[in-house]
mmCIF file of C-alpha atoms in Angstrom:
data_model
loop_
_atom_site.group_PDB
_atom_site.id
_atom_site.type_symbol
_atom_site.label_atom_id
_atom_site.label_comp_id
_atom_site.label_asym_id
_atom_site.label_seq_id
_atom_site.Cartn_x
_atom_site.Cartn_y
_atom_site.Cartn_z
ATOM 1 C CA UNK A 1 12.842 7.716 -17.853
ATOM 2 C CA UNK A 2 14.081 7.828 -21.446
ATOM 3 C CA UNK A 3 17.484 5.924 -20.521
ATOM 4 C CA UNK A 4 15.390 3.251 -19.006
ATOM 5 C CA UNK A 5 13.089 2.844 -21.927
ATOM 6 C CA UNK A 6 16.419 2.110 -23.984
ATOM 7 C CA UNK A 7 17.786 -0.281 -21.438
ATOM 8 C CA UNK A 8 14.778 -2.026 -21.127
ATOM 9 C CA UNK A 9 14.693 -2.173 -25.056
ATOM 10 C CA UNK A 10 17.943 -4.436 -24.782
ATOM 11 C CA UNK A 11 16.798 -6.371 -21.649
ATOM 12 C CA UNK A 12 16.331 -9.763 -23.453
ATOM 13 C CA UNK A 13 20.382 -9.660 -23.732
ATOM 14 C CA UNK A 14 21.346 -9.428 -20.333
ATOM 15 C CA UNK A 15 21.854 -12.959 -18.917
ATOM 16 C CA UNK A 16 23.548 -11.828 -15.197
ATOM 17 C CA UNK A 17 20.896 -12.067 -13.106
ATOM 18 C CA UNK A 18 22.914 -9.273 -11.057
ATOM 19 C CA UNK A 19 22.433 -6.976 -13.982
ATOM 20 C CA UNK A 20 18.817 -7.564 -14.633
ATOM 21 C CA UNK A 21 17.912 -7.247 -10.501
ATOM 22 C CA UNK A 22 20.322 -3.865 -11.231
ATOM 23 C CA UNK A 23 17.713 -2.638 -14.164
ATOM 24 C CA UNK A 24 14.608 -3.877 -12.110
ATOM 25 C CA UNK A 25 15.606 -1.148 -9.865
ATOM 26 C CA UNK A 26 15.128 2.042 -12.370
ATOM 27 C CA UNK A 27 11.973 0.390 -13.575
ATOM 28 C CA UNK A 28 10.400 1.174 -9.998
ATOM 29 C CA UNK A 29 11.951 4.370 -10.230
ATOM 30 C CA UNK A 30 10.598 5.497 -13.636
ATOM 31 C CA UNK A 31 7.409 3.889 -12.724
ATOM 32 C CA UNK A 32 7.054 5.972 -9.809
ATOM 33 C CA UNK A 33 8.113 9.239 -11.664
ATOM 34 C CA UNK A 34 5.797 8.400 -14.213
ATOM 35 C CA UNK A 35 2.926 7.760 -11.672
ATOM 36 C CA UNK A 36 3.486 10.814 -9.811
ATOM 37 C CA UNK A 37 2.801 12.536 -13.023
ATOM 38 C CA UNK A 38 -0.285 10.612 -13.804
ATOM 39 C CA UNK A 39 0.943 8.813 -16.437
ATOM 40 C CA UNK A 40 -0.229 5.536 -15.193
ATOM 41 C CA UNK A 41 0.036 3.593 -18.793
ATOM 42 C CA UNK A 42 3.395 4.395 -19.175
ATOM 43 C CA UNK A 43 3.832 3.358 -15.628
ATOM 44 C CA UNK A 44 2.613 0.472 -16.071
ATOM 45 C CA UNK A 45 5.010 -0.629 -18.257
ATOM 46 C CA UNK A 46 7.657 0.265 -16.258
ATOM 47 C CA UNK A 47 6.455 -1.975 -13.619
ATOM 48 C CA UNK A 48 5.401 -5.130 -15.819
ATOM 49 C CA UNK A 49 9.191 -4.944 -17.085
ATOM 50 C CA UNK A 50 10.963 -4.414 -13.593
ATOM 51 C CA UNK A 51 8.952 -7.643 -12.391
ATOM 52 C CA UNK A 52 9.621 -9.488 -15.301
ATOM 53 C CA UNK A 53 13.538 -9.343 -14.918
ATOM 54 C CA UNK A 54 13.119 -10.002 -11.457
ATOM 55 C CA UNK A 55 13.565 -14.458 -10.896
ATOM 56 C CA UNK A 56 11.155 -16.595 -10.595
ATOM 57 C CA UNK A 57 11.858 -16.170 -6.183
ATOM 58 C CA UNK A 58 11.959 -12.654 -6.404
ATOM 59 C CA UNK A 59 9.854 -12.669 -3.147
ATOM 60 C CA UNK A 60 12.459 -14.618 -1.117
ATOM 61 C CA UNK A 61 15.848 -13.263 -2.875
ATOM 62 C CA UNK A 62 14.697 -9.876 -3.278
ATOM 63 C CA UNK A 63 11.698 -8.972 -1.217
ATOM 64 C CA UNK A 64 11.679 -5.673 -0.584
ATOM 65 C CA UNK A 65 12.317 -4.674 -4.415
ATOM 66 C CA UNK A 66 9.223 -7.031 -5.459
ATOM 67 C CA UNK A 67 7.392 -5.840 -2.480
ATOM 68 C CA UNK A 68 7.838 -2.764 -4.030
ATOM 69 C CA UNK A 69 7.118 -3.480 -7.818
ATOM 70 C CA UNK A 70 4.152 -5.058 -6.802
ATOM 71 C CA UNK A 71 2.338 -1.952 -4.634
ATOM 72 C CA UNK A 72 2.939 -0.253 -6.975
ATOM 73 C CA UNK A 73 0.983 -2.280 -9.854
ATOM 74 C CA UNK A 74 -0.992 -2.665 -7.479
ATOM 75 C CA UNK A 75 -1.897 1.134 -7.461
ATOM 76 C CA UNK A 76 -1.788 1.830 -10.760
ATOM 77 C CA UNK A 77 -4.602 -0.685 -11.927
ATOM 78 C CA UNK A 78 -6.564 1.287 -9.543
ATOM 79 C CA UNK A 79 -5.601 3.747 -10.774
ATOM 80 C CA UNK A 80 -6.597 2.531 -14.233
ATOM 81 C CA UNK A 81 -10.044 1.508 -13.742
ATOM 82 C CA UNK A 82 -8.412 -2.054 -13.296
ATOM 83 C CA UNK A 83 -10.335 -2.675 -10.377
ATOM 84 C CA UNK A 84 -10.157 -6.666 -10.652
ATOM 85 C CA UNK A 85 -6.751 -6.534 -11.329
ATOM 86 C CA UNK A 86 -5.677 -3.854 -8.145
ATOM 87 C CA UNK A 87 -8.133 -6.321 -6.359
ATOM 88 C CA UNK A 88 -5.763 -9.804 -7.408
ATOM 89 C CA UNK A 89 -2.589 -7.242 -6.462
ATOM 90 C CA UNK A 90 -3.923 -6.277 -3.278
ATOM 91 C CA UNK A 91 -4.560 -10.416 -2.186
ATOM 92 C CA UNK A 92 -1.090 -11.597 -3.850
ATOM 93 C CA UNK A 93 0.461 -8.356 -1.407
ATOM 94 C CA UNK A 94 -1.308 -9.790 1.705
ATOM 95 C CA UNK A 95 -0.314 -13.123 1.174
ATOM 96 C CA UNK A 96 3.492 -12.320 0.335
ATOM 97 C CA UNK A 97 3.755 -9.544 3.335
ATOM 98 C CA UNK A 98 5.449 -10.821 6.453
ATOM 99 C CA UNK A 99 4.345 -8.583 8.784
ATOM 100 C CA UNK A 100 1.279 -7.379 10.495
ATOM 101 C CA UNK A 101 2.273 -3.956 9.947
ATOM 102 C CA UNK A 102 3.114 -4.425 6.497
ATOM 103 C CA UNK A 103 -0.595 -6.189 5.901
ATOM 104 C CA UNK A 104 -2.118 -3.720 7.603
ATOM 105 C CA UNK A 105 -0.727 -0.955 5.782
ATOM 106 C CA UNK A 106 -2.024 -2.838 2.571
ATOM 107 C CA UNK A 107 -5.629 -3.120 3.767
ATOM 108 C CA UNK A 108 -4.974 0.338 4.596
ATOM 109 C CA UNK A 109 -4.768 1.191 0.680
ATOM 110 C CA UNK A 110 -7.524 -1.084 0.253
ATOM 111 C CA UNK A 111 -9.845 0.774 2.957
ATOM 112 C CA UNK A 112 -8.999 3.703 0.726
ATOM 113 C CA UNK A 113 -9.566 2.455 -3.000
ATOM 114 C CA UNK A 114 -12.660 1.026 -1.672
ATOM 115 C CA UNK A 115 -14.183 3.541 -0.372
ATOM 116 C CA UNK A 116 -13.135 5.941 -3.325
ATOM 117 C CA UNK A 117 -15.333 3.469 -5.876
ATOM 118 C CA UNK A 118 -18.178 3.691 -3.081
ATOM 119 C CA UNK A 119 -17.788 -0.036 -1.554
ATOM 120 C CA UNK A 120 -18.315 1.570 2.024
ATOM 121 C CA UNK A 121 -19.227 -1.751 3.678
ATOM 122 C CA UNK A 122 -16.128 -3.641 2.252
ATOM 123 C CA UNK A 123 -14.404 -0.326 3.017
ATOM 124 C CA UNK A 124 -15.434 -0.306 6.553
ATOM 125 C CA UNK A 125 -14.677 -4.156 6.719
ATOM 126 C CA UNK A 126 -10.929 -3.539 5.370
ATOM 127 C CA UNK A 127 -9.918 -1.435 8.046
ATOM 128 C CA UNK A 128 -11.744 -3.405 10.866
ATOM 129 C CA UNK A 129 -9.552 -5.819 9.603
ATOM 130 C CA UNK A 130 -5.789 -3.949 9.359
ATOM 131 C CA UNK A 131 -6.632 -2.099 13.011
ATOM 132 C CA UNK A 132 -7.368 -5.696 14.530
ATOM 133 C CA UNK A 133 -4.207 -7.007 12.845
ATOM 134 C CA UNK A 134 -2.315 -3.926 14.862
ATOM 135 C CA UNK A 135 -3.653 -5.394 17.785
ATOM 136 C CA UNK A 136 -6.440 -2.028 18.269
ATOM 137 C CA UNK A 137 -9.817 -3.915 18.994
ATOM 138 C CA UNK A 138 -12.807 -3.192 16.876
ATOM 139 C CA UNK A 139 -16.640 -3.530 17.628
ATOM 140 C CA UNK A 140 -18.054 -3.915 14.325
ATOM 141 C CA UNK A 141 -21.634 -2.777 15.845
ATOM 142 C CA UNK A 142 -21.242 -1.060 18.996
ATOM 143 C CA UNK A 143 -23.815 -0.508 21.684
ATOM 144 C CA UNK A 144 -24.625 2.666 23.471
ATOM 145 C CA UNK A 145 -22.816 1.343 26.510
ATOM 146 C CA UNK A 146 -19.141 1.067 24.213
ATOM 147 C CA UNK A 147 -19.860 4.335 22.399
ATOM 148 C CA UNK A 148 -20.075 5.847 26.155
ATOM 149 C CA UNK A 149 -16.851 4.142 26.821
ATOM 150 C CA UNK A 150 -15.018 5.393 24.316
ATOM 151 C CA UNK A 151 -16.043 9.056 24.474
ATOM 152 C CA UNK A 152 -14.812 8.636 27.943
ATOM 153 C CA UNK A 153 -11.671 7.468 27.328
ATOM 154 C CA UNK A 154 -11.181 9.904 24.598
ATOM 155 C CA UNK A 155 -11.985 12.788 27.546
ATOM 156 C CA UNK A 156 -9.258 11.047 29.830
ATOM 157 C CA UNK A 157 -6.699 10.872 27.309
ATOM 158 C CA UNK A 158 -7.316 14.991 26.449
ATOM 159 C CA UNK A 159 -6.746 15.477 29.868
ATOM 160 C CA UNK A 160 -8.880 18.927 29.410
ATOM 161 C CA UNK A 161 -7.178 19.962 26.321
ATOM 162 C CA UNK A 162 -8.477 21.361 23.406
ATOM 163 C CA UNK A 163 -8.709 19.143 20.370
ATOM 164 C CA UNK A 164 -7.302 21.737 18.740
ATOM 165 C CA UNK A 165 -4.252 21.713 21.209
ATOM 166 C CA UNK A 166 -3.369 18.389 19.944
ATOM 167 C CA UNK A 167 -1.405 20.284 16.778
ATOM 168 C CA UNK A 168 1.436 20.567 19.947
ATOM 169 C CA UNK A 169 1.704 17.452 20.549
ATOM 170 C CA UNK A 170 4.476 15.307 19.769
ATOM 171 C CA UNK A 171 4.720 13.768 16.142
ATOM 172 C CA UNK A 172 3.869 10.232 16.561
ATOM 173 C CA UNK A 173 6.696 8.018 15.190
ATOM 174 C CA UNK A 174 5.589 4.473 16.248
ATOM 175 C CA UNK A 175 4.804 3.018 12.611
ATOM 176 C CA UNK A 176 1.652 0.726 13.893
ATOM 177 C CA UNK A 177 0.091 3.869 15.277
ATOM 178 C CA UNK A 178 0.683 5.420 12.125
ATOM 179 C CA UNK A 179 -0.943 2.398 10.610
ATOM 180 C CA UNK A 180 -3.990 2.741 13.495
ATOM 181 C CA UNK A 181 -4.380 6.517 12.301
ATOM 182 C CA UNK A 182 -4.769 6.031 8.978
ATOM 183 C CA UNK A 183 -7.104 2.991 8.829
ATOM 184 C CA UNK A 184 -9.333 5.215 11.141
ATOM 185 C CA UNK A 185 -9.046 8.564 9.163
ATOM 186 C CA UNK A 186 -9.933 6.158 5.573
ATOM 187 C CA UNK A 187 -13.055 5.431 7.107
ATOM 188 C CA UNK A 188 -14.302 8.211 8.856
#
C-alpha cells in the first residue's frame, strides 16, 4: 500500500490515459487490503483516487474496473457511518449495472446494510426486489393458503431427507441461485 501512496502522490503527472487506468488498478487493490483490515479512511482514499484517474466514460471503456471502484465506496461509506452517501452509491450501482444478476447482487448488499442499521421494512423490500429481478416470485403478504403451499413444496423437494442431510448435497454453482440464497438468508 505504501508504493501506491507514492504513485498516487505523482498522479497529476501522468498524462497516458493507459498509465493512469494502469494505477487505478492498485488503488482497488490497496483499498481492498486496507478495508479488509478495517481501515476504511485510508480506504477511502484509495478508492476516491482510483476513480478519479479513471475518464470521464469509465463505465463504458472500463466497466468492470469502475464497477469495481464503485462497490467498493460504496461499502466503505457504510461502513463509515456514511449512510447517505452508501445510499447515492448503492442507486448510481443499480443504474450503471447491466445485468439482473449484477442488480440483484447489489440490492443484495443493500438488504444487508439495511437491515444492520434496523430499516427491516426497506430491508425486507430490497430483497423482494433483487429475488423478483432473478425471476423467484415473491408474495409480499402471503395468505395461509401460499404459506401451505410452500411448506409443501419445500417437503417435495426434501424428498424425506433430513434438513440436516442437505450438508451432502451438491455445492450450488448457478450464480442467480447464489443470488436467490443470499437475498433470502439477509432477511430471515
Amino acid at each position: 500500500m505504501e508504493i501506491v501512496g507514492h504513485l498516487d502522490e505523482g498522479r497529476r503527472l501522468i498524462e497516458s490515459a493507459a498509465e493512469r487506468i494502469d494505477l487505478a488498478r492498485p488503488n482497488l487493490e490497496a483499498a481492498v487490503r486496507a478495508q479488509r483490515a478495517s481501515s476504511y479512511e485510508t480506504a477511502l482514499r484509495y478508492l476516491e483516487i482510483g476513480e478519479e484517474l479513471l475518464p470521464e466514460d469509465r463505465f463504458d471503456s472500463h466497466y468492470a474496473l469502475a464497477m469495481a471502484l464503485a462497490t467498493e465506496r460504496q461499502q466503505c461509506a457504510y461502513l463509515t457511518a456514511r449512510y447517505p452517501e452508501a445510499e447515492a452509491g448503492t442507486e448510481a450501482l443499480l443504474a450503471r449495472a447491466h445485468t439482473d444478476l449484477e442488480k440483484a447482487e447489489i440490492l443484495s448488499t443493500r438488504t444487508r446494510q439495511y437491515a444492520t442499521i434496523g430499516k427491516m421494512a426497506a430491508s425486507i423490500e430490497a430483497a423482494i426486489a433483487g429475488l423478483r429481478l432473478l425471476g423467484v416470485p415473491m408474495t409480499e403478504d402471503p395468505d395461509r393458503e401460499a404459506i401451505d403451499g410452500e411448506l409443501r413444496a419445500v417437503e417435495e423437494n426434501l424428498g424425506g431427507r433430513a434438513i440436516a442431510a442437505l450438508i451432502d448435497a451438491p455445492v450450488l454453482r448457478d450464480p442467480a441461485d447464489t443470488v436467490a440464497i443470499r437475498l433470502l438468508m439477509e432477511i430471515f
